[in-house]
Amino acid sequence: MRFHSAACAAVLSAAATASAFSFSPLAVPTSTAARNGARSFTPTRPAFGLVSNTLIAATPITSHAPSFTSLNLAAGGGPEALDDYIATLAGTESKLASKIQNPKLVKLAGVAALPLSYVVGAAMTPSRRLAARAVGGVIAAVTAGGVGKSAVEEDVRRSCPAAIARRLKELGVEDANISDGIARLQEDYGVDDEDFEGMRTQVYAVYLAGMAKNPLAKTAELKELSNLKAALNLNNQQTGQAHADGALAFYRDVTRFTSIDELDDEDHPDRVSLDKLLFLSERAFRQGAETDEAFTFEFSRVARALGGLSMGEALERAKDVAKPFYDRALASTRAKLNSGAVNSDMLSRARTTLGIEDVEAKEMHIEAFSKEVRVQLGLPEEEEEDDMDDYNENQDKRVETVGEVKDKLEAMKLAEETKVIEDTSGIKFADGGYDTLSQLQSVLGLTDEDADYEISAATTDYWRQTALSTLEDAIAKTKTPTKAWEIIQSRQKELFLKDSSMKEMMTSMVMQALGQPLEKVNGFARVNNAAATYDGLIDAIAAKETCKDVLKEAGWSEFEDFEKACFDPDERASACGFLTNQDRHNMYNIFFMRSVKSNEDGTKNISEESYGLLKELRSMLGLSEEEGVGQIRAFFGPELQSVLSTATEEISRGNATEELLKNLKEKVDKVIADFKLDEDMVRTYAGPLYDRAVAQIGANTPGGIPSTEEVATLVSLRTLLNISEEETYNIHLSTFGTAYKKGIKEALGTTGVIREEFREPLNVLRSRLGMSADAAKEIYMDAIGERMTPMVEFISNEMERLVLTKDQLAQKRGTDFGEDYFKDGSKASGKLGLGTDGNIMSDIMNLIDFYVENGIVQKEVVGTKKVEKKVPSEEEGGEEKTITEEEPVYESTYPITATGLGCIDAQVAELCYRQFVVSSFTDQSPNAPRYEAAKATFGGILGLTTDKMEEIGSNIGGMVYDNYITNSMQTKGALDQQDMMFLANIQGKLGISAEKGEEMLLDTQKKIISEEASTLFDSGEVTPEKVKEFREKCNSMGLDLEIDVGLTKSRLVSMFSMEITPGIDSGEITMESADLLAEIQESLGLTEEEGEEVVAKLIQERANGILVDIIGCMLRGMDVVAVESMEKLVQYAAFVDGDLGLELEESNANKAFNLFENKDWSGVDEETIEKQKALLKIAFGMSS
């Protein structure tokens, strides 16, 4: 169809007008353009089915579809943007669409092609004959040309976005009917779903851009945006597309007039608008309950559209917009705190609305609390920043010379000293401030630690100023320590400072108060101003005592060691931490030299008071006592050394009379008293002098034993030098120890045993040599060990020769000994696998006698035991009383052992002990008791433990037990009392414990019985009698047949069956003797169920055989024999109450029962007769 020429001209004119301004509110939907034959553009759809960000940029700008935004037209705000949007659309609407206000009318008229003039007239004066006129218009259009149907509909659709904007503007986003009103426009304007969705999304983007145009952000806009979404009935995906489109167009329009550098300025209005758009987008997506993945996708699109921002940067900029809102909420909370109109829930809702995270909220809460603290102190909310003008002015200036540096430092120091300190004593919390801060802390959800920290941060400096000035007043004696502490503590309470922080803060103040005088004194000391240094240190010591007194008022235990707490040289913040090690020693040396005074006779000394001051100063300067002593030694040491050396030389000449000793001691004591020298220092100088005198006597004495006169000289020296005898033991041992050892060896003589008459002289010699008892004992043991070594080596060699072959011995010793080395050939022989042919018992006994008679074995108390004793009655004729006493338990110890000396290895030592035990056990000579008694001693001498000796004895005993018990049981069948007594005797001889002996006996019996069982059951001649005998034998020995003897369960069942079968068959075992069955079953270790199963199986087998015999006898007419078999069957039936499980014909059952019933019952009581008949009936399966 074609337009009428006039109408076409009008339409083209309107289109040209729109094209001239180069803007249009709506790009023609692609579906519509395609239907009209226009060139279509189908954008690529990304995830979530949303239009790509590049849609607007990629869409070709045509005369009918320019960019939808000209944001420079918007004055700021969503409604204003809608006004501009509607005005812009008005320039692009066709005249037909603008005149026809009822889109339905236009659609109806468009059913036929109408002349344009008629359509306009009909629209203005509609009538009920519109349809007829439309028909007429069709005819006219055929001849004269007119407006086509599709063109009319297209104009209507073009008007729909303006209609959406207009309705939104008229009703507002909060109207309850706005969503339905906008939805009806789709039907009114005949727009399909896809196009209508695009129009609503476009209107949302226009509105959003208008809101961003106004840089002033308001929290109400979040609600406004949410209502807009609901009014336009947009889902999350459509909202995300609208934000992305709006952001892209908004950023393009902004950058037309604003440079990127200007947008980097956070205060630039356009930058603020961009940040606001980020904030609105972030909130819209979050409040839309997007998933994390969807949020990231949508928000990152907005971020990229606004200049390619990263996700993190965009989120931070959005947060920066939200934070001022929350700051205002916190300020409002503080302002309304006492009204009761605010609470923590309100703040929580505000955080949720604004998207403030918990971590950021906590920081803002702390900042708000800090501001309130300052307000309650009467201070401005914000702390004034330091004036940095001077710093900025001079920071690039360089100081050229050292002189300029010094001048600058002096100027800075002078400025600091002349600086007027502001009086802050009046700064304190207002009345009710504590309650206000506590309430605010609760509303803000702050911990006590956070609140205390902020209060401390705001008030500590004011407390410190008071504390420092008060300490200075106390040091200057203008305030007493008690008063000073009252002021400091009162200031603490005024400023709400916690007691827990006071100790550390007070320590800091004390260090500062004491550090200032020390710093001043250090300046004097560095220029060697001794007088000023001394006086300054005196004042510093006094100041320290004053500070100690102040802290004593606090009663803190941490400051009991005041010097350690406040004067740590390794701690930079301590009162002396700023001093170098050299500075501290320099100050102390100056003070020490000024403390040394000269007496009238010219003797130099230090007064008691000066000594006390020096000690105090050492603690203040962090110097150790050793360093203080070193100073005294360095100064007074030569004097002490001189007088001690002179006195020592005089006494060493001999003839040390009492008078000489007295005069020399007076001189020494005078020097010590004059110089106030301590005992440790005197001992340090006296010790080497005494050691030198002892060494000289030892070197000049023949045989190394001092004479009586020399011993007396040493005693005099100890008296003079105030040295105890115990302190000289070491030098006497090193000097005279060899002589004492020589004396011991001589006393041992050829026998190796020190006789009794030589023991006392040895004690006298030890005393004369000035050695301690422990040292003498050590030398004695060393000498005994030297004498004992060859004796042990000989026994070891003999033992190896007896038990090792020639090759084994050669390999062990690395030497070929030849054939003649062995007494009996090339290999060992003997009893029990050990050589016993060699005669080493005498050598072993010699070793034991040597060890014992020289008193080497020592008895030590290892515990106590309770012993009952009977005591006679104190009264005549009374009964004895039993009392319990505790007695010590002794254990023998062996300080010297063969293994400890290294003259025998552990393996050979065990062989020697084993040999000795076997020999003592087998020996029948008169020496046997002696050998028996010496076993433990010999084991101890070898170095064997008690457990090892018992293990060896048990091994030997095991073999002996095995052989003896085996022989006895083979001959007797069981052990009698005589055998047990013999075994007990062996047990005692071998040193086997009762528990171990019992265990060995049981093991041997088990072994023998197990072998006997194997022989019995493997022989093939097993009889019930032998089974019974074996069972009873095991029972008498207390052996479990399965666990101890090792018989299997099947074997035990077989034994049970074999033993009871003859008894059941013979009638010896009946139901009346069932206890016998139980006894046999239990002794075999079978359960009751297992026993019953065996009996039932046995009876079943027997019953089946008897039944065959009964039937066979009846067939042969052998009724008497049949009756005898039935009597046996009844006997078996009694065990199972007749239920034998037999199967036979009824005729045979009746015949057999009749025979049984007619048998001779003479001598049988009626009850038994009836019982047997009943059992037989049950066995035959007959009814009663």
GROMACS .gro file of C-alpha atoms in nm, residues 194-452:
model
  259
  194GLU     CA    1   0.996  -0.883   2.360
  195ASP     CA    2   0.953  -0.523   2.243
  196PHE     CA    3   0.758  -0.425   2.554
  197GLU     CA    4   1.034  -0.575   2.775
  198GLY     CA    5   1.292  -0.367   2.588
  199MET     CA    6   1.083  -0.050   2.628
  200ARG     CA    7   1.043  -0.100   3.005
  201THR     CA    8   1.415  -0.175   3.040
  202GLN     CA    9   1.494   0.141   2.842
  203VAL     CA   10   1.271   0.359   3.061
  204TYR     CA   11   1.442   0.212   3.373
  205ALA     CA   12   1.785   0.298   3.227
  206VAL     CA   13   1.670   0.656   3.154
  207TYR     CA   14   1.536   0.694   3.507
  208LEU     CA   15   1.858   0.546   3.658
  209ALA     CA   16   2.074   0.781   3.453
  210GLY     CA   17   1.866   1.075   3.570
  211MET     CA   18   1.918   0.973   3.933
  212ALA     CA   19   2.295   0.947   3.876
  213LYS     CA   20   2.297   1.288   3.705
  214ASN     CA   21   2.234   1.447   4.044
  215PRO     CA   22   2.561   1.384   4.239
  216LEU     CA   23   2.388   1.425   4.574
  217ALA     CA   24   2.312   1.071   4.696
  218LYS     CA   25   2.014   1.005   4.923
  219THR     CA   26   1.912   0.684   5.095
  220ALA     CA   27   1.555   0.739   4.975
  221GLU     CA   28   1.681   0.676   4.624
  222LEU     CA   29   1.739   0.309   4.710
  223LYS     CA   30   1.368   0.270   4.787
  224GLU     CA   31   1.283   0.476   4.482
  225LEU     CA   32   1.490   0.249   4.257
  226SER     CA   33   1.332  -0.062   4.411
  227ASN     CA   34   0.984   0.081   4.349
  228LEU     CA   35   1.082   0.165   3.990
  229LYS     CA   36   1.182  -0.196   3.931
  230ALA     CA   37   0.848  -0.315   4.069
  231ALA     CA   38   0.650  -0.054   3.871
  232LEU     CA   39   0.811  -0.165   3.544
  233ASN     CA   40   0.778  -0.530   3.651
  234LEU     CA   41   1.143  -0.608   3.569
  235ASN     CA   42   1.316  -0.925   3.677
  236ASN     CA   43   1.681  -0.941   3.790
  237GLN     CA   44   1.816  -1.009   3.442
  238GLN     CA   45   1.624  -0.717   3.289
  239THR     CA   46   1.737  -0.491   3.575
  240GLY     CA   47   2.098  -0.594   3.517
  241GLN     CA   48   2.066  -0.515   3.147
  242ALA     CA   49   1.912  -0.175   3.226
  243HIS     CA   50   2.199  -0.088   3.462
  244ALA     CA   51   2.459  -0.195   3.209
  245ASP     CA   52   2.293   0.003   2.926
  246GLY     CA   53   2.241   0.307   3.146
  247ALA     CA   54   2.601   0.298   3.271
  248LEU     CA   55   2.746   0.271   2.922
  249ALA     CA   56   2.542   0.561   2.785
  250PHE     CA   57   2.594   0.770   3.099
  251TYR     CA   58   2.972   0.727   3.087
  252ARG     CA   59   2.977   0.810   2.713
  253ASP     CA   60   2.787   1.135   2.770
  254VAL     CA   61   3.001   1.229   3.073
  255THR     CA   62   3.328   1.178   2.890
  256ARG     CA   63   3.212   1.409   2.609
  257PHE     CA   64   3.271   1.704   2.838
  258THR     CA   65   3.493   1.570   3.119
  259SER     CA   66   3.846   1.434   3.076
  260ILE     CA   67   3.974   1.111   3.228
  261ASP     CA   68   4.215   1.308   3.450
  262GLU     CA   69   3.924   1.509   3.587
  263LEU     CA   70   3.735   1.188   3.658
  264ASP     CA   71   4.033   1.069   3.867
  265ASP     CA   72   3.960   1.359   4.103
  266GLU     CA   73   3.736   1.211   4.374
  267ASP     CA   74   3.575   1.551   4.438
  268HIS     CA   75   3.481   1.626   4.077
  269PRO     CA   76   3.099   1.632   4.038
  270ASP     CA   77   3.102   1.392   3.741
  271ARG     CA   78   3.325   1.149   3.934
  272VAL     CA   79   3.080   1.171   4.223
  273SER     CA   80   2.794   1.093   3.981
  274LEU     CA   81   2.977   0.787   3.848
  275ASP     CA   82   3.040   0.661   4.203
  276LYS     CA   83   2.674   0.717   4.284
  277LEU     CA   84   2.574   0.505   3.983
  278LEU     CA   85   2.806   0.228   4.109
  279PHE     CA   86   2.647   0.251   4.453
  280LEU     CA   87   2.291   0.238   4.317
  281SER     CA   88   2.381  -0.059   4.097
  282GLU     CA   89   2.550  -0.251   4.379
  283ARG     CA   90   2.252  -0.199   4.608
  284ALA     CA   91   1.998  -0.287   4.338
  285PHE     CA   92   2.173  -0.617   4.264
  286ARG     CA   93   2.223  -0.708   4.628
  287GLN     CA   94   1.865  -0.622   4.725
  288GLY     CA   95   1.745  -0.825   4.429
  289ALA     CA   96   1.876  -1.134   4.608
  290GLU     CA   97   2.118  -1.218   4.330
  291THR     CA   98   2.348  -1.518   4.369
  292ASP     CA   99   2.716  -1.440   4.410
  293GLU     CA  100   2.788  -1.551   4.053
  294ALA     CA  101   2.504  -1.342   3.909
  295PHE     CA  102   2.604  -1.039   4.116
  296THR     CA  103   2.962  -1.063   3.995
  297PHE     CA  104   2.846  -1.085   3.634
  298GLU     CA  105   2.602  -0.794   3.652
  299PHE     CA  106   2.815  -0.559   3.859
  300SER     CA  107   3.130  -0.626   3.658
  301ARG     CA  108   2.936  -0.522   3.344
  302VAL     CA  109   2.850  -0.191   3.508
  303ALA     CA  110   3.211  -0.149   3.625
  304ARG     CA  111   3.349  -0.211   3.276
  305ALA     CA  112   3.095   0.029   3.125
  306LEU     CA  113   3.219   0.306   3.358
  307GLY     CA  114   3.568   0.326   3.219
  308GLY     CA  115   3.681  -0.037   3.248
  309LEU     CA  116   3.695  -0.047   3.628
  310SER     CA  117   3.798  -0.366   3.802
  311MET     CA  118   3.549  -0.543   4.025
  312GLY     CA  119   3.745  -0.459   4.340
  313GLU     CA  120   3.789  -0.091   4.256
  314ALA     CA  121   3.422  -0.055   4.166
  315LEU     CA  122   3.312  -0.212   4.494
  316GLU     CA  123   3.541   0.019   4.692
  317ARG     CA  124   3.399   0.327   4.516
  318ALA     CA  125   3.045   0.206   4.587
  319LYS     CA  126   3.136   0.160   4.953
  320ASP     CA  127   3.276   0.513   4.964
  321VAL     CA  128   2.930   0.640   4.867
  322ALA     CA  129   2.758   0.426   5.131
  323LYS     CA  130   2.987   0.515   5.421
  324PRO     CA  131   2.879   0.883   5.453
  325PHE     CA  132   2.519   0.766   5.491
  326TYR     CA  133   2.620   0.536   5.773
  327ASP     CA  134   2.835   0.809   5.926
  328ARG     CA  135   2.526   1.028   5.940
  329ALA     CA  136   2.332   0.740   6.095
  330LEU     CA  137   2.600   0.705   6.362
  331ALA     CA  138   2.602   1.080   6.424
  332SER     CA  139   2.225   1.070   6.461
  333THR     CA  140   2.258   0.777   6.700
  334ARG     CA  141   2.495   0.975   6.918
  335ALA     CA  142   2.271   1.280   6.911
  336LYS     CA  143   1.958   1.082   7.007
  337LEU     CA  144   2.134   0.844   7.246
  338ASN     CA  145   1.975   0.973   7.564
  339SER     CA  146   1.630   0.990   7.409
  340GLY     CA  147   1.595   0.613   7.397
  341ALA     CA  148   1.489   0.632   7.032
  342VAL     CA  149   1.790   0.443   6.895
  343ASN     CA  150   1.913   0.089   6.934
  344SER     CA  151   2.151  -0.156   6.775
  345ASP     CA  152   1.876  -0.311   6.559
  346MET     CA  153   1.824   0.020   6.382
  347LEU     CA  154   2.191   0.037   6.295
  348SER     CA  155   2.182  -0.324   6.178
  349ARG     CA  156   1.898  -0.242   5.937
  350ALA     CA  157   2.088   0.061   5.812
  351ARG     CA  158   2.396  -0.153   5.744
  352THR     CA  159   2.186  -0.403   5.554
  353THR     CA  160   2.027  -0.128   5.343
  354LEU     CA  161   2.359   0.042   5.267
  355GLY     CA  162   2.565  -0.276   5.226
  356ILE     CA  163   2.812  -0.191   5.503
  357GLU     CA  164   3.015  -0.501   5.594
  358ASP     CA  165   3.076  -0.600   5.955
  359VAL     CA  166   3.449  -0.525   5.946
  360GLU     CA  167   3.392  -0.176   5.804
  361ALA     CA  168   3.104  -0.118   6.043
  362LYS     CA  169   3.322  -0.202   6.341
  363GLU     CA  170   3.585   0.049   6.231
  364MET     CA  171   3.317   0.316   6.186
  365HIS     CA  172   3.164   0.228   6.525
  366ILE     CA  173   3.502   0.264   6.691
  367GLU     CA  174   3.556   0.599   6.519
  368ALA     CA  175   3.211   0.720   6.630
  369PHE     CA  176   3.282   0.606   6.985
  370SER     CA  177   3.617   0.787   6.975
  371LYS     CA  178   3.443   1.109   6.869
  372GLU     CA  179   3.193   1.077   7.153
  373VAL     CA  180   3.479   1.024   7.399
  374ARG     CA  181   3.632   1.355   7.289
  375VAL     CA  182   3.295   1.528   7.313
  376GLN     CA  183   3.243   1.399   7.666
  377LEU     CA  184   3.589   1.535   7.749
  378GLY     CA  185   3.483   1.876   7.622
  379LEU     CA  186   3.709   1.850   7.317
  380PRO     CA  187   3.635   1.887   6.944
  381GLU     CA  188   3.520   1.568   6.774
  382GLU     CA  189   3.817   1.563   6.540
  383GLU     CA  190   4.169   1.590   6.677
  384GLU     CA  191   4.358   1.883   6.527
  385GLU     CA  192   4.629   1.779   6.285
  386ASP     CA  193   4.984   1.881   6.356
  387ASP     CA  194   5.103   2.186   6.173
  388MET     CA  195   5.322   2.051   5.895
  389ASP     CA  196   5.392   2.384   5.727
  390ASP     CA  197   5.743   2.417   5.869
  391TYR     CA  198   5.823   2.060   5.779
  392ASN     CA  199   5.698   2.097   5.424
  393GLU     CA  200   5.891   2.420   5.387
  394ASN     CA  201   6.224   2.277   5.505
  395GLN     CA  202   6.207   1.913   5.402
  396ASP     CA  203   6.404   1.966   5.079
  397LYS     CA  204   6.674   2.187   5.235
  398ARG     CA  205   7.013   2.024   5.293
  399VAL     CA  206   7.247   2.106   5.581
  400GLU     CA  207   7.591   2.166   5.440
  401THR     CA  208   7.826   2.158   5.743
  402VAL     CA  209   7.861   1.984   6.079
  403GLY     CA  210   7.835   2.321   6.245
  404GLU     CA  211   7.499   2.384   6.087
  405VAL     CA  212   7.382   2.046   6.212
  406LYS     CA  213   7.487   2.130   6.568
  407ASP     CA  214   7.326   2.471   6.548
  408LYS     CA  215   7.004   2.314   6.422
  409LEU     CA  216   7.002   2.054   6.699
  410GLU     CA  217   7.068   2.315   6.965
  411ALA     CA  218   6.787   2.530   6.830
  412MET     CA  219   6.550   2.235   6.836
  413LYS     CA  220   6.656   2.148   7.190
  414LEU     CA  221   6.611   2.507   7.306
  415ALA     CA  222   6.268   2.524   7.145
  416GLU     CA  223   6.167   2.205   7.321
  417GLU     CA  224   6.292   2.332   7.657
  418THR     CA  225   6.122   2.670   7.623
  419LYS     CA  226   5.801   2.524   7.490
  420VAL     CA  227   5.508   2.625   7.704
  421ILE     CA  228   5.324   2.318   7.824
  422GLU     CA  229   4.951   2.361   7.811
  423ASP     CA  230   4.768   2.298   8.135
  424THR     CA  231   4.528   2.011   8.070
  425SER     CA  232   4.433   1.937   8.429
  426GLY     CA  233   4.084   2.069   8.365
  427ILE     CA  234   4.013   1.822   8.087
  428LYS     CA  235   3.794   1.545   8.225
  429PHE     CA  236   3.470   1.368   8.151
  430ALA     CA  237   3.145   1.549   8.205
  431ASP     CA  238   2.895   1.434   8.464
  432GLY     CA  239   2.709   1.132   8.334
  433GLY     CA  240   2.978   1.077   8.072
  434TYR     CA  241   3.047   0.723   8.185
  435ASP     CA  242   2.681   0.623   8.151
  436THR     CA  243   2.659   0.786   7.810
  437LEU     CA  244   2.967   0.606   7.683
  438SER     CA  245   2.849   0.275   7.829
  439GLN     CA  246   2.513   0.312   7.654
  440LEU     CA  247   2.683   0.404   7.327
  441GLN     CA  248   2.918   0.106   7.360
  442SER     CA  249   2.618  -0.123   7.398
  443VAL     CA  250   2.435   0.024   7.099
  444LEU     CA  251   2.747   0.004   6.882
  445GLY     CA  252   2.822  -0.351   6.997
  446LEU     CA  253   3.180  -0.275   7.099
  447THR     CA  254   3.379  -0.498   7.331
  448ASP     CA  255   3.517  -0.370   7.659
  449GLU     CA  256   3.865  -0.394   7.510
  450ASP     CA  257   3.773  -0.168   7.217
  451ALA     CA  258   3.597   0.087   7.439
  452ASP     CA  259   3.879   0.091   7.692
   0.00000   0.00000   0.00000
